[in-house]
PDB file of C-alpha atoms in Angstrom:
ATOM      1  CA  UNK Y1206      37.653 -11.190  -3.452  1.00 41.00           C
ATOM      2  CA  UNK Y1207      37.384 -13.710  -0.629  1.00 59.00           C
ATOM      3  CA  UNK Y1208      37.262 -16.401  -3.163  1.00 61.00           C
ATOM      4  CA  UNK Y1209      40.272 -15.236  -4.979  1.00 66.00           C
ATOM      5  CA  UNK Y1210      42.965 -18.261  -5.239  1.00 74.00           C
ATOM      6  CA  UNK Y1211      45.279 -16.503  -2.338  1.00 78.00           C
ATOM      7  CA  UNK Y1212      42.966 -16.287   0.187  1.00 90.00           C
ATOM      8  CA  UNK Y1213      41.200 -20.045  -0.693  1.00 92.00           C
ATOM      9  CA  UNK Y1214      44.958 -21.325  -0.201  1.00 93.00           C
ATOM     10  CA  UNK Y1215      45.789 -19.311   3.139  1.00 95.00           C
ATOM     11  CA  UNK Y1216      42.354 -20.528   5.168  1.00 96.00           C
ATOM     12  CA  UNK Y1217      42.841 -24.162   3.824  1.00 96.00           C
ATOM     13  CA  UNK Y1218      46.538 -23.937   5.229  1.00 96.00           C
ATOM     14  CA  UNK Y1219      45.558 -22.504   8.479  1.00 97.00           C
ATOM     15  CA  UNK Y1220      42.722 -25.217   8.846  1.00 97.00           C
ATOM     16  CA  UNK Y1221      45.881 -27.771   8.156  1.00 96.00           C
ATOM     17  CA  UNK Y1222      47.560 -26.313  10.880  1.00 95.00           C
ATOM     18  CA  UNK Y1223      47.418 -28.358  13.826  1.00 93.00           C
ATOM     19  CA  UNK Y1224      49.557 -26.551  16.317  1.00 96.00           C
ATOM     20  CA  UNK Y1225      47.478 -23.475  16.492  1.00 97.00           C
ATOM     21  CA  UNK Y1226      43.586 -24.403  17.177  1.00 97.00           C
ATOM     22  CA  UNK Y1227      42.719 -20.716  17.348  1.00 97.00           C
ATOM     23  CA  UNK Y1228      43.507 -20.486  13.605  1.00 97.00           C
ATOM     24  CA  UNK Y1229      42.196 -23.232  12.737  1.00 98.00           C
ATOM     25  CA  UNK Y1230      38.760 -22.293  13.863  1.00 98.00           C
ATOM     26  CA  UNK Y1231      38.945 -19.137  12.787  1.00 98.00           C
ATOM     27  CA  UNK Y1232      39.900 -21.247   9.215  1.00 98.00           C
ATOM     28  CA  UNK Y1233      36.819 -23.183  10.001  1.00 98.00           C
ATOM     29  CA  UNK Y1234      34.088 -20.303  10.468  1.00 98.00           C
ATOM     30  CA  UNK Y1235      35.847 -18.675   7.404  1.00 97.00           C
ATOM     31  CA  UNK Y1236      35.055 -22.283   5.106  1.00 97.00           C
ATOM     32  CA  UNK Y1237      30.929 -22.240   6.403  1.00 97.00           C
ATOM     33  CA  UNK Y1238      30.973 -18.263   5.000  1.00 96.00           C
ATOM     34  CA  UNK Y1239      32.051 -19.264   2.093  1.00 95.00           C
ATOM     35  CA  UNK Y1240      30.696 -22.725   1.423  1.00 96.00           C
ATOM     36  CA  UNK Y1241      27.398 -21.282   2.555  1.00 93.00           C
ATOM     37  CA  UNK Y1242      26.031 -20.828  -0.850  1.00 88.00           C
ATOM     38  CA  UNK Y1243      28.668 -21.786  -3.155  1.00 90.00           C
ATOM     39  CA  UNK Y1244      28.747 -25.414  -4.871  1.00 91.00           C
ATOM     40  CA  UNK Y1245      32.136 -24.161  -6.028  1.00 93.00           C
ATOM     41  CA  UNK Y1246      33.954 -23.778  -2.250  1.00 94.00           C
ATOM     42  CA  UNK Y1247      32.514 -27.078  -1.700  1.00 95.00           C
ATOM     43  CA  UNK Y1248      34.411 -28.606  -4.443  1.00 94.00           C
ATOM     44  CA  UNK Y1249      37.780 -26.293  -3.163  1.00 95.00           C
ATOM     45  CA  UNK Y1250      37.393 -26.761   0.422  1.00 97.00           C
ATOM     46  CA  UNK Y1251      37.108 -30.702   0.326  1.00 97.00           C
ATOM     47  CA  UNK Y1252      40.025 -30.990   0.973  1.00 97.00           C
ATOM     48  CA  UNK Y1253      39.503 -29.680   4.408  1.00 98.00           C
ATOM     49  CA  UNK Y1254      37.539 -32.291   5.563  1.00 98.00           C
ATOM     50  CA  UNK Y1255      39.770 -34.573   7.074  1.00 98.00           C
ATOM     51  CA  UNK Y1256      41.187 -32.078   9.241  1.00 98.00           C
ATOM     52  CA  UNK Y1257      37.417 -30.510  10.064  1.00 98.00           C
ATOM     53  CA  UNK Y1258      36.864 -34.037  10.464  1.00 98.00           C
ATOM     54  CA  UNK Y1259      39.756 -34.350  13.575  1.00 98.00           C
ATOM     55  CA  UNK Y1260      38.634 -31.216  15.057  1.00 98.00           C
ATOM     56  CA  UNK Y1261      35.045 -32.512  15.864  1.00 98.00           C
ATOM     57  CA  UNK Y1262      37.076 -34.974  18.589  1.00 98.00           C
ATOM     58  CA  UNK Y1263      38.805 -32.534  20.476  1.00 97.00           C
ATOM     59  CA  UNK Y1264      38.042 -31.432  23.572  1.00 96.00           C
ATOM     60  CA  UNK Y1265      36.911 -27.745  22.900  1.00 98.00           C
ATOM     61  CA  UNK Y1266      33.092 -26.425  22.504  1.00 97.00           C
ATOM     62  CA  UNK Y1267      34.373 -23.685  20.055  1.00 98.00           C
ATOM     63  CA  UNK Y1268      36.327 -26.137  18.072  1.00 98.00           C
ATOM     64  CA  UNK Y1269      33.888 -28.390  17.663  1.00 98.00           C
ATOM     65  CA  UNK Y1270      30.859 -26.122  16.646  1.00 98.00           C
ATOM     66  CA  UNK Y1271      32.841 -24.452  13.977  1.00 98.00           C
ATOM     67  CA  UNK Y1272      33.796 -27.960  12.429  1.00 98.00           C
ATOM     68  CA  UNK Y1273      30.590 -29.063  12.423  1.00 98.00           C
ATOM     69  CA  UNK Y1274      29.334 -26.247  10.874  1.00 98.00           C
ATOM     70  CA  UNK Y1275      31.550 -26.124   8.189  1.00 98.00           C
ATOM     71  CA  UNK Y1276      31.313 -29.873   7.364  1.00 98.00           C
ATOM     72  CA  UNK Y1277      27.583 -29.251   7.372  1.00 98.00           C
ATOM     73  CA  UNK Y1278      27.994 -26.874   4.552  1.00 97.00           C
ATOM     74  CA  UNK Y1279      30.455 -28.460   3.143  1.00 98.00           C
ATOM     75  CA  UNK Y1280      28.020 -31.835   2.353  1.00 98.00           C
ATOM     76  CA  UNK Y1281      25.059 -29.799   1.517  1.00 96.00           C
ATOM     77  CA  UNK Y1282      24.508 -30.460  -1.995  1.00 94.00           C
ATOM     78  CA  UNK Y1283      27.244 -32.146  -2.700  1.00 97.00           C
ATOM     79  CA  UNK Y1284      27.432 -35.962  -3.060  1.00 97.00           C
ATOM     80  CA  UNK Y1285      31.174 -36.074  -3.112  1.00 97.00           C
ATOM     81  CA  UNK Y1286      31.623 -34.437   0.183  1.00 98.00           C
ATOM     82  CA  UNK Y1287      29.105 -36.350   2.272  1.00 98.00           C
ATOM     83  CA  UNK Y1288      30.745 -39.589   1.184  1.00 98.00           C
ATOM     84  CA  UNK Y1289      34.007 -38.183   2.075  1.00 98.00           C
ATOM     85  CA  UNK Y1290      32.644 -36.836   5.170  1.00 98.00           C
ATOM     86  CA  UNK Y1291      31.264 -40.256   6.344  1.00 98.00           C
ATOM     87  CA  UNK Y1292      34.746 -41.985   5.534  1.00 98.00           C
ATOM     88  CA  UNK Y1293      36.852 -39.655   7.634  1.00 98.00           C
ATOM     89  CA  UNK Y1294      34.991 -40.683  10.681  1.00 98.00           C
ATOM     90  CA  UNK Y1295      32.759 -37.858  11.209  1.00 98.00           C
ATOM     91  CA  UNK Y1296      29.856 -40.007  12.219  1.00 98.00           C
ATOM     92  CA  UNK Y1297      31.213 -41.394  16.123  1.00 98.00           C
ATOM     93  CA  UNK Y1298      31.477 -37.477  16.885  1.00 98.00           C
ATOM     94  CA  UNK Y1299      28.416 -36.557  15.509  1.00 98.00           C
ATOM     95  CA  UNK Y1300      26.468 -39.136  17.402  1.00 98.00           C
ATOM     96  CA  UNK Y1301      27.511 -38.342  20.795  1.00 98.00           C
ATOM     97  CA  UNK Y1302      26.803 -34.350  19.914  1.00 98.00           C
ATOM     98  CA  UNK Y1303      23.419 -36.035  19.436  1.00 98.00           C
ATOM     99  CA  UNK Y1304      23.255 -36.892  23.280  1.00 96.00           C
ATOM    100  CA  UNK Y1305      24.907 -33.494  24.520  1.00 93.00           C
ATOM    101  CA  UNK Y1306      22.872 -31.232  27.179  1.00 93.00           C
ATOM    102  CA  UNK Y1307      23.774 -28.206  24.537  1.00 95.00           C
ATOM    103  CA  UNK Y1308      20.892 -27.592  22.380  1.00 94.00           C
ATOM    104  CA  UNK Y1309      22.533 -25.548  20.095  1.00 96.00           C
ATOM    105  CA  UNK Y1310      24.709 -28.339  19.509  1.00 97.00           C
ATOM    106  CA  UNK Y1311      22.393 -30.922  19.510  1.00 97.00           C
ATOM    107  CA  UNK Y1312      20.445 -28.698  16.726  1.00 97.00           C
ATOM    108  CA  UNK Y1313      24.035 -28.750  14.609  1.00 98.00           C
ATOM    109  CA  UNK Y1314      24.931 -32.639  15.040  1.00 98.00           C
ATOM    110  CA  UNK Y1315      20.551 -33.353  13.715  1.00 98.00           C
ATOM    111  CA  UNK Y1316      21.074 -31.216  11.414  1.00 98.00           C
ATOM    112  CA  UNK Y1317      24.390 -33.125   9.842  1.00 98.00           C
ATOM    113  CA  UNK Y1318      22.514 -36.429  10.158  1.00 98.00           C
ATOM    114  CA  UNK Y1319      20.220 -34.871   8.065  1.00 98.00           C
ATOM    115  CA  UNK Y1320      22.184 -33.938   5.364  1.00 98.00           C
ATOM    116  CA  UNK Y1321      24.401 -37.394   5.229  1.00 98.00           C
ATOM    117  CA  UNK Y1322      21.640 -39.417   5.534  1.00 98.00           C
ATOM    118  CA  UNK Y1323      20.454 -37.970   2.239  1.00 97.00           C
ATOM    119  CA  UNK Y1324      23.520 -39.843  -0.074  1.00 97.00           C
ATOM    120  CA  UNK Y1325      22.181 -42.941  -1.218  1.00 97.00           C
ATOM    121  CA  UNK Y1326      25.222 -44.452  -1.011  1.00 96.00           C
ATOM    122  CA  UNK Y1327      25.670 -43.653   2.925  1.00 98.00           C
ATOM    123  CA  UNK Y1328      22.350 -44.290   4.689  1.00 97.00           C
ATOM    124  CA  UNK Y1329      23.031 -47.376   5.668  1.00 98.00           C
ATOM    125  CA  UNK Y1330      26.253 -46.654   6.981  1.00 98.00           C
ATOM    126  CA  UNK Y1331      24.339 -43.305   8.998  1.00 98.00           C
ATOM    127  CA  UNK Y1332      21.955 -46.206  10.129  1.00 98.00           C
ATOM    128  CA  UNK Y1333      24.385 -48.375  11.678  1.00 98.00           C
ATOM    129  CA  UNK Y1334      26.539 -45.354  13.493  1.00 98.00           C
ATOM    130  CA  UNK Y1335      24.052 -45.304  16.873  1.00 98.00           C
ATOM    131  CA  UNK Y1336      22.462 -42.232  15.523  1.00 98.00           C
ATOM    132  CA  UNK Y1337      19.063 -43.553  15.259  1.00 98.00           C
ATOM    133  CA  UNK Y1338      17.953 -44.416  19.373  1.00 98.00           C
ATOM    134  CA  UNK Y1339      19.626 -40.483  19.314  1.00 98.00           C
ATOM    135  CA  UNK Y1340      17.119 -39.641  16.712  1.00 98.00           C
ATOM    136  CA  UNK Y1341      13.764 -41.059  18.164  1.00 98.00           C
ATOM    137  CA  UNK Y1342      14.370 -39.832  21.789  1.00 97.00           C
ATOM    138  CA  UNK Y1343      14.664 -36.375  20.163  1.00 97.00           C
ATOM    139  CA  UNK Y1344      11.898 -36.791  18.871  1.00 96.00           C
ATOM    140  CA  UNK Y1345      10.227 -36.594  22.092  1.00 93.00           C
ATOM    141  CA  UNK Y1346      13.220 -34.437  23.944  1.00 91.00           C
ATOM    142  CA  UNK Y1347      14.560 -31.883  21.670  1.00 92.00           C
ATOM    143  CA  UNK Y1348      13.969 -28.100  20.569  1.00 94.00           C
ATOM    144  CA  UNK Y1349      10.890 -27.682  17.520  1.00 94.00           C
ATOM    145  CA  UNK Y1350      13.831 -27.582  14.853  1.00 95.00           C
ATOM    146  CA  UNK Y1351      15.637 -30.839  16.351  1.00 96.00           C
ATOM    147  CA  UNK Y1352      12.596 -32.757  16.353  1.00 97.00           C
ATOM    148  CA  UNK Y1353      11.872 -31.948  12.436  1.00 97.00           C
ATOM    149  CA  UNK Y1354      15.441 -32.436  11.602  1.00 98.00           C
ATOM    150  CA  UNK Y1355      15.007 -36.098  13.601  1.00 98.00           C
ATOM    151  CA  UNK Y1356      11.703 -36.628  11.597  1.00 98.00           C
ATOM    152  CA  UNK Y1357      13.347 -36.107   8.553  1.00 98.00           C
ATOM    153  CA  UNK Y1358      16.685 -38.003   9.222  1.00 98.00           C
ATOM    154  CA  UNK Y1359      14.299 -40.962  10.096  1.00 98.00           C
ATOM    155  CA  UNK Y1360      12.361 -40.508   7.370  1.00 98.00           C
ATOM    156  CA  UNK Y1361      15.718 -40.433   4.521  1.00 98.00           C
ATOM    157  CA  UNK Y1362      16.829 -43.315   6.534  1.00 98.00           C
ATOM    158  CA  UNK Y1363      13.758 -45.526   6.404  1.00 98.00           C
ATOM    159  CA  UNK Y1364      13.925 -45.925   2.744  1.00 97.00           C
ATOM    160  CA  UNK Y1365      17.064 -49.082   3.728  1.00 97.00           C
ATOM    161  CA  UNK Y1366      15.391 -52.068   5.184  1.00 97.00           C
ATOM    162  CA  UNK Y1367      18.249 -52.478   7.540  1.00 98.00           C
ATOM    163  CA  UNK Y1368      17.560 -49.486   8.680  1.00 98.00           C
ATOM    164  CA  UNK Y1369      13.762 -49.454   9.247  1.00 98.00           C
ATOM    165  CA  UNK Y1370      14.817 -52.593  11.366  1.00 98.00           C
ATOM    166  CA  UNK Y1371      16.769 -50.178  13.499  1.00 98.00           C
ATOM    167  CA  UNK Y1372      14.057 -47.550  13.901  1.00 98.00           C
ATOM    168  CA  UNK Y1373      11.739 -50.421  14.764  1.00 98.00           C
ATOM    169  CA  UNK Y1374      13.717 -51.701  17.365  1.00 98.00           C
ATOM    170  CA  UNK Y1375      14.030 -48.065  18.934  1.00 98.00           C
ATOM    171  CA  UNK Y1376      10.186 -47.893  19.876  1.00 97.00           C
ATOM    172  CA  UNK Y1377       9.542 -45.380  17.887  1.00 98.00           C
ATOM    173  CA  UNK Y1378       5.601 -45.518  17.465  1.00 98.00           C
ATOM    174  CA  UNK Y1379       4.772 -43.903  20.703  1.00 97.00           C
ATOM    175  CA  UNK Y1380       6.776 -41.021  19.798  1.00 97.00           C
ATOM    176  CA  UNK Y1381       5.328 -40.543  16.145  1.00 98.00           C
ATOM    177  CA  UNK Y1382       2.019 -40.897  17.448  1.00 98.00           C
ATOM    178  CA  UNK Y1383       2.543 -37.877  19.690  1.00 97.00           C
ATOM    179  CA  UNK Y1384       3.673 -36.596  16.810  1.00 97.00           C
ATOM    180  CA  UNK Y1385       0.969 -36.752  14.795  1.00 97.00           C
ATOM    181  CA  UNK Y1386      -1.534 -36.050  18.100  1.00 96.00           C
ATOM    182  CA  UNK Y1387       0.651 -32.624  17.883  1.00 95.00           C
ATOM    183  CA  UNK Y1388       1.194 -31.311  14.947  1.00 95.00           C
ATOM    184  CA  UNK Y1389      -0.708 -29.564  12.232  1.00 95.00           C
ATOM    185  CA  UNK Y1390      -2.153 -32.418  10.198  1.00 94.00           C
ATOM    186  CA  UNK Y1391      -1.225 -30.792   6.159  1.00 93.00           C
ATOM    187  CA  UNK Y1392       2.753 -29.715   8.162  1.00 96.00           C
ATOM    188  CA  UNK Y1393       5.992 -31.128   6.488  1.00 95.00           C
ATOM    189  CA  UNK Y1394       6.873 -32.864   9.743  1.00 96.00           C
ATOM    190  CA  UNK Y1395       3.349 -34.654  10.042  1.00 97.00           C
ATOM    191  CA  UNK Y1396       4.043 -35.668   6.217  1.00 97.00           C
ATOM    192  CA  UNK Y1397       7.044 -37.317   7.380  1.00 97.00           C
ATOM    193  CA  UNK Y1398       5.908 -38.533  10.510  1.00 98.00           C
ATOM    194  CA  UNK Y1399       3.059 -40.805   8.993  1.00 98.00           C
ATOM    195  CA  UNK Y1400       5.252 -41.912   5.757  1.00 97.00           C
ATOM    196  CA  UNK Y1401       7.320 -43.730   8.518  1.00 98.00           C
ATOM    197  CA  UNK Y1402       4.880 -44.919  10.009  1.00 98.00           C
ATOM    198  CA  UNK Y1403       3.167 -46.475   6.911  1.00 98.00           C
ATOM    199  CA  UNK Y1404       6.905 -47.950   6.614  1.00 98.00           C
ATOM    200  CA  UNK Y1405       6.981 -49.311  10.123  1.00 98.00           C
ATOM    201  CA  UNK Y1406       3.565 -50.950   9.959  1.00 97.00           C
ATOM    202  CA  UNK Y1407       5.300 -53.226   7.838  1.00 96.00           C
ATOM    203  CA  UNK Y1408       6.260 -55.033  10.980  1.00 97.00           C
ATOM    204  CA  UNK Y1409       3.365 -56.390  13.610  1.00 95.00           C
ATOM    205  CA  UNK Y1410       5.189 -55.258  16.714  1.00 97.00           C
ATOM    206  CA  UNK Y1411       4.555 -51.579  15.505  1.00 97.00           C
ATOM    207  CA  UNK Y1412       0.917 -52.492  14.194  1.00 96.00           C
ATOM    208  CA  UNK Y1413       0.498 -53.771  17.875  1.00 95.00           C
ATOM    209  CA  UNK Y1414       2.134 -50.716  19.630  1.00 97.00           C
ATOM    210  CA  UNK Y1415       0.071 -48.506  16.904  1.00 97.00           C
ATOM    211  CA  UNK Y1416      -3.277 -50.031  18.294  1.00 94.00           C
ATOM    212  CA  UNK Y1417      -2.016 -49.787  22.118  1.00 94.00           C
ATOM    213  CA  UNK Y1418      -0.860 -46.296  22.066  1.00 94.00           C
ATOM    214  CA  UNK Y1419      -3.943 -43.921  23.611  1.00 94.00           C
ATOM    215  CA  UNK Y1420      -5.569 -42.110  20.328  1.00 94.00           C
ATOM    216  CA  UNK Y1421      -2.676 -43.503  17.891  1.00 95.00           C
ATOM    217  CA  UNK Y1422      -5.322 -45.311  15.513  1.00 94.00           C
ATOM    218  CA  UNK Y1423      -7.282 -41.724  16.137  1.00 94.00           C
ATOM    219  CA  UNK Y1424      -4.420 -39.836  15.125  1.00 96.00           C
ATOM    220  CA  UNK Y1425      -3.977 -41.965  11.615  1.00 95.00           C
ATOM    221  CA  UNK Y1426      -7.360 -41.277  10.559  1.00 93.00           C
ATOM    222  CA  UNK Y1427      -7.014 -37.270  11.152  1.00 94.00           C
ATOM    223  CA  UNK Y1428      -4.569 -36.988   8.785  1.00 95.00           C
ATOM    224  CA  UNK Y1429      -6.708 -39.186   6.449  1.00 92.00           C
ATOM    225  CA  UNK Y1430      -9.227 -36.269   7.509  1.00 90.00           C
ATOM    226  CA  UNK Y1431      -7.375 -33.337   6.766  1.00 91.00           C
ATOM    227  CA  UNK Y1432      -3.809 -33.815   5.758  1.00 94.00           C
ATOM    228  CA  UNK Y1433      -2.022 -33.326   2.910  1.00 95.00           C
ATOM    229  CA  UNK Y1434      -2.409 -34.908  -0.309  1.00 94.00           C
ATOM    230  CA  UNK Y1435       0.747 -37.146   0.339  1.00 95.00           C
ATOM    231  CA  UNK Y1436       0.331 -37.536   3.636  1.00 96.00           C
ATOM    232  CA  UNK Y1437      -3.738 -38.898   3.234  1.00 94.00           C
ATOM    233  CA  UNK Y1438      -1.756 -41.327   0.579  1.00 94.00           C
ATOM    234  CA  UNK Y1439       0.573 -42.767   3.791  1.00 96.00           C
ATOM    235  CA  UNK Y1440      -1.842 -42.908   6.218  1.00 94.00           C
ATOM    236  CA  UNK Y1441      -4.619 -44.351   4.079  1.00 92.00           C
ATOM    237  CA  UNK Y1442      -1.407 -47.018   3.216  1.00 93.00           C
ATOM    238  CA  UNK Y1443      -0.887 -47.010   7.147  1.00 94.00           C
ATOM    239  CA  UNK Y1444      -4.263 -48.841   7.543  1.00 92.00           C
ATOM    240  CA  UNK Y1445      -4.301 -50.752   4.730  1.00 90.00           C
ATOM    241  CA  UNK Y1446      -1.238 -52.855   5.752  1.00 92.00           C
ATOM    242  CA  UNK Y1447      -2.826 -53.030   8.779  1.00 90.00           C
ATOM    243  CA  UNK Y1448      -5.989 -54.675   7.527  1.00 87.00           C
ATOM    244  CA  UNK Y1449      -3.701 -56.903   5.232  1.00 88.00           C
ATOM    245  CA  UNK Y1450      -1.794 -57.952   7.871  1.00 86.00           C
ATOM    246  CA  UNK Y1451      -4.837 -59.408   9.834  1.00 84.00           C
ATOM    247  CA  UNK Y1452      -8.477 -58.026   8.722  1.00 78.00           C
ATOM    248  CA  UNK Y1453     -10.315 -59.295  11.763  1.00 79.00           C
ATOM    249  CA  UNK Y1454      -7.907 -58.443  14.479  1.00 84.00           C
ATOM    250  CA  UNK Y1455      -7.776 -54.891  13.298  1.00 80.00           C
ATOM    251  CA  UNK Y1456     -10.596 -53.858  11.348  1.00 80.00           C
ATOM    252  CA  UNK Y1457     -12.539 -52.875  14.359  1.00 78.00           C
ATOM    253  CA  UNK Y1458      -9.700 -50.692  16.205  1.00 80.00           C
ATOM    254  CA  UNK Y1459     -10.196 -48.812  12.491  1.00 82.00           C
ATOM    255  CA  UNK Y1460     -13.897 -49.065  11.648  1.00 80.00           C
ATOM    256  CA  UNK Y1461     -14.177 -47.631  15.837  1.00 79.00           C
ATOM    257  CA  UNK Y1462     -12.863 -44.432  14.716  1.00 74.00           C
ATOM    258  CA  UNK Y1463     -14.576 -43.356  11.733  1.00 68.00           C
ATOM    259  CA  UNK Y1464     -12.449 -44.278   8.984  1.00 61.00           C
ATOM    260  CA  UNK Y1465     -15.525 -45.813   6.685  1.00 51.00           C
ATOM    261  CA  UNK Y1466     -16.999 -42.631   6.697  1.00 43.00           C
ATOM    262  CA  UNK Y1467     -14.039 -40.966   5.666  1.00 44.00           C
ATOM    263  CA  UNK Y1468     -13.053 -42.841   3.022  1.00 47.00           C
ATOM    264  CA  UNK Y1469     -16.866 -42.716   1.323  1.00 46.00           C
ATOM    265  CA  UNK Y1470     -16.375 -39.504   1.401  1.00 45.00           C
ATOM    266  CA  UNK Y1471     -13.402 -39.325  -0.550  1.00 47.00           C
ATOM    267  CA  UNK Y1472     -14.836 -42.529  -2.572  1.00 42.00           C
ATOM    268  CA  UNK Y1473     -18.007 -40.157  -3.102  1.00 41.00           C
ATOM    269  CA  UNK Y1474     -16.401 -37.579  -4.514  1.00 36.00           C
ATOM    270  CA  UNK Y1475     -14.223 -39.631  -7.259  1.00 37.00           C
ATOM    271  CA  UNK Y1476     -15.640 -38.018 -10.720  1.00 36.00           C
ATOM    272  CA  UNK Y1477     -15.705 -41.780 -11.798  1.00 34.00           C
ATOM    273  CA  UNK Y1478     -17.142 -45.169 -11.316  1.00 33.00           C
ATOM    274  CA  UNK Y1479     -14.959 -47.929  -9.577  1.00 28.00           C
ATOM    275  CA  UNK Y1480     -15.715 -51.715  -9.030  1.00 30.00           C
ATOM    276  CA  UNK Y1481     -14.055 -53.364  -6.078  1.00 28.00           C
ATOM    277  CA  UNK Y1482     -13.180 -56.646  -6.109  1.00 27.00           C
ATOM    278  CA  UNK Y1483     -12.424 -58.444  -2.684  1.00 31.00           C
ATOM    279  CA  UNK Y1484     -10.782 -62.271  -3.042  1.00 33.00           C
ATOM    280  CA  UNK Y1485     -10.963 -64.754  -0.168  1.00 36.00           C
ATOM    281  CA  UNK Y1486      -8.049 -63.616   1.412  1.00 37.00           C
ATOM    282  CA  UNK Y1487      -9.546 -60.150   2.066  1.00 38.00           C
ATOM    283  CA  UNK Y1488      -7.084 -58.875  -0.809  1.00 37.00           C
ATOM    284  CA  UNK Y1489      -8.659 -55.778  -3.498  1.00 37.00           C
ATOM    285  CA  UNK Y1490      -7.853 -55.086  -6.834  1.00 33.00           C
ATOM    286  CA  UNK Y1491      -8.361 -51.790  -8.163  1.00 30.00           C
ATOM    287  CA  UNK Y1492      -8.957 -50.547 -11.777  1.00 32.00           C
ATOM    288  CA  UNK Y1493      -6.298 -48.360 -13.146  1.00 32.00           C
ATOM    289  CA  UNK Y1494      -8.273 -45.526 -13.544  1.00 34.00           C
ATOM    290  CA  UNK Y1495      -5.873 -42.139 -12.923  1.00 40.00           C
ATOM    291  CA  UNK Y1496      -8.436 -39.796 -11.327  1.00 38.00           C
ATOM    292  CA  UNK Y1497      -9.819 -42.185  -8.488  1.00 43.00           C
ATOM    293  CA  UNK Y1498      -7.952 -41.312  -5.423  1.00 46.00           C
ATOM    294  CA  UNK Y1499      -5.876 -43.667  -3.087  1.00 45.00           C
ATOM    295  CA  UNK Y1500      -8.541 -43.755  -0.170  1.00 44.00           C
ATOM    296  CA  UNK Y1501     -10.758 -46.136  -2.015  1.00 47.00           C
ATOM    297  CA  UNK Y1502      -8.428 -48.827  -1.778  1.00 46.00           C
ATOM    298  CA  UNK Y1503      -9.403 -49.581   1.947  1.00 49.00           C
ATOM    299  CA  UNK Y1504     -13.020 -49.754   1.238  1.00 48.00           C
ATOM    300  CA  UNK Y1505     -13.228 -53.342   0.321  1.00 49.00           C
ATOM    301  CA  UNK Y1506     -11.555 -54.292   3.713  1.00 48.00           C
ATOM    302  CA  UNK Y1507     -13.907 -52.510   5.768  1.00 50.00           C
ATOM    303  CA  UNK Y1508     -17.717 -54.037   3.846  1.00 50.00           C
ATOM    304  CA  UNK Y1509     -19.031 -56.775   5.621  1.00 46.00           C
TER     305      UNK Y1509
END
């Protein structure tokens, strides 16, 4: 069998052998085969990493592709290995395949980022490598698979208030409004897209470039119309921290497009009675009843 003891120890000392790249990558393409599916060659093959790891900086397309590949695998699914991964200095490489003319290996490198940025305890460390800039201006620049594989690096990065700080400071609202303007509104990648945004909101500058940007309130409230369940949860939380943040400065950018009616709708159709109770400083408190749904919180912000 290919996974028979023998052959695990020939590929890992071929990929160990540094004075012959040709067998090394032929080493590498042999670990993604067999790490493809099996949480068992992950655990084997880690100890290929470091030299997968060194290959990524040489200066050969082949070389580097197969690495990658294999170190992709190699993390997916396994905690261990991304951390490793991360330590051996995979991220510099990674990054600048981020910025390369090569799709294909632009796809690979978002792809990676992807995967690492999942390990708790290495998305801030993913953060601060220079990937994110990468990540937003794919968002507008790359292929339909390197844009959702940017939306959701973003998205498993945002959770680290370090690195929302980073995301905010790449401009990123213009391009998740186009986004959202884009996409099917009950997609995975508009899902993601507005659960940043909620996240971003958080700051005024991104409030401000929300309310700027042609159609970007617009494109909130249309996936309040006819997202997903999740996603009508982050964009109805999207306009609430907006109205929070300053009632009268923003109410009527959101009351302009619709959003009253909307929510009454939703409100409407709640199988039970709820009282709203607005305080001075424009704040609501809701009842705890379970079967209301999220959209009523915005009401109170929006009655005169």
């Amino acid at each position: 069998m290919d996974s028979h003891p023998c052959h695990l120890t020939t590929v890992l000392h071929l990929i160990h052998d540094h004075t012959n790249l040709s067998s090394q990558i032929g080493a590498a393409k042999e670990i993604r085969r067999l790490t493809k599916t099996s949480h068992r060659c992950r655990r084997q093959f880690s100890a290929a990493i470091g030299p997968l790891v060194s290959m990524l900086s040489l200066q050969s397309y082949d070389a580097n592709e197969a690495a990658l590949l294999a170190l992709l695998n190699l993390a997916v699914k396994d905690e261990t290995n991304k951390i490793s991964i991360v330590e051996a200095g995979a991220l510099g490489p990674i990054v600048s395949f981020l910025q390369s003319m090569d799709l294909n290996m632009q796809e690979h490198a978002v792809a990676a980022i992807v995967t690492l940025s999942a390990s708790p305890v290495k998305k801030l460390a993913v953060g601060a490598s220079g990937c994110i800039p990468c990540l937003v201006n794919i968002l507008n620049r790359g292929s339909p698979q390197a844009k959702m594989d940017a939306m959701l690096a973003l998205s498993n990065l945002s959770t680290e208030p370090d690195n929302l700080t980073l995301i905010m400071q790449s401009n990123p609202v213009p391009s998740l409004v186009n986004i959202l303007k884009t996409s099917k509104k009950s997609s995975k990648i508009t899902e993601r897209c507005i659960s940043v945004l909620e996240s971003l909101v958080e700051f005024e500058d991104a409030i401000v470039s929300l309310t700027s940007e042609e159609g970007g309130v617009l494109a909130v409230v249309e996936v309040l119309e006819s997202g997903s369940h999740q996603s009508r949860e982050h964009a109805v939380g999207t306009l609430l921290t907006m109205c929070q943040t300053d009632r009268c400065k923003y109410r009527e950018p959101i009351l302009k497009e619709g959003v009253i009616c909307d929510t009454r709708g939703f409100s409407e159709r709640s199988p039970c009675n709820i009282s709203y109770v607005t305080s001075d400083e424009g704040a609501c408190s809701l009842g705890t009843c379970s079967v209301c749904p999220p959209w009523c919180w915005v009401l109170p912000y929006f009655e005169s």
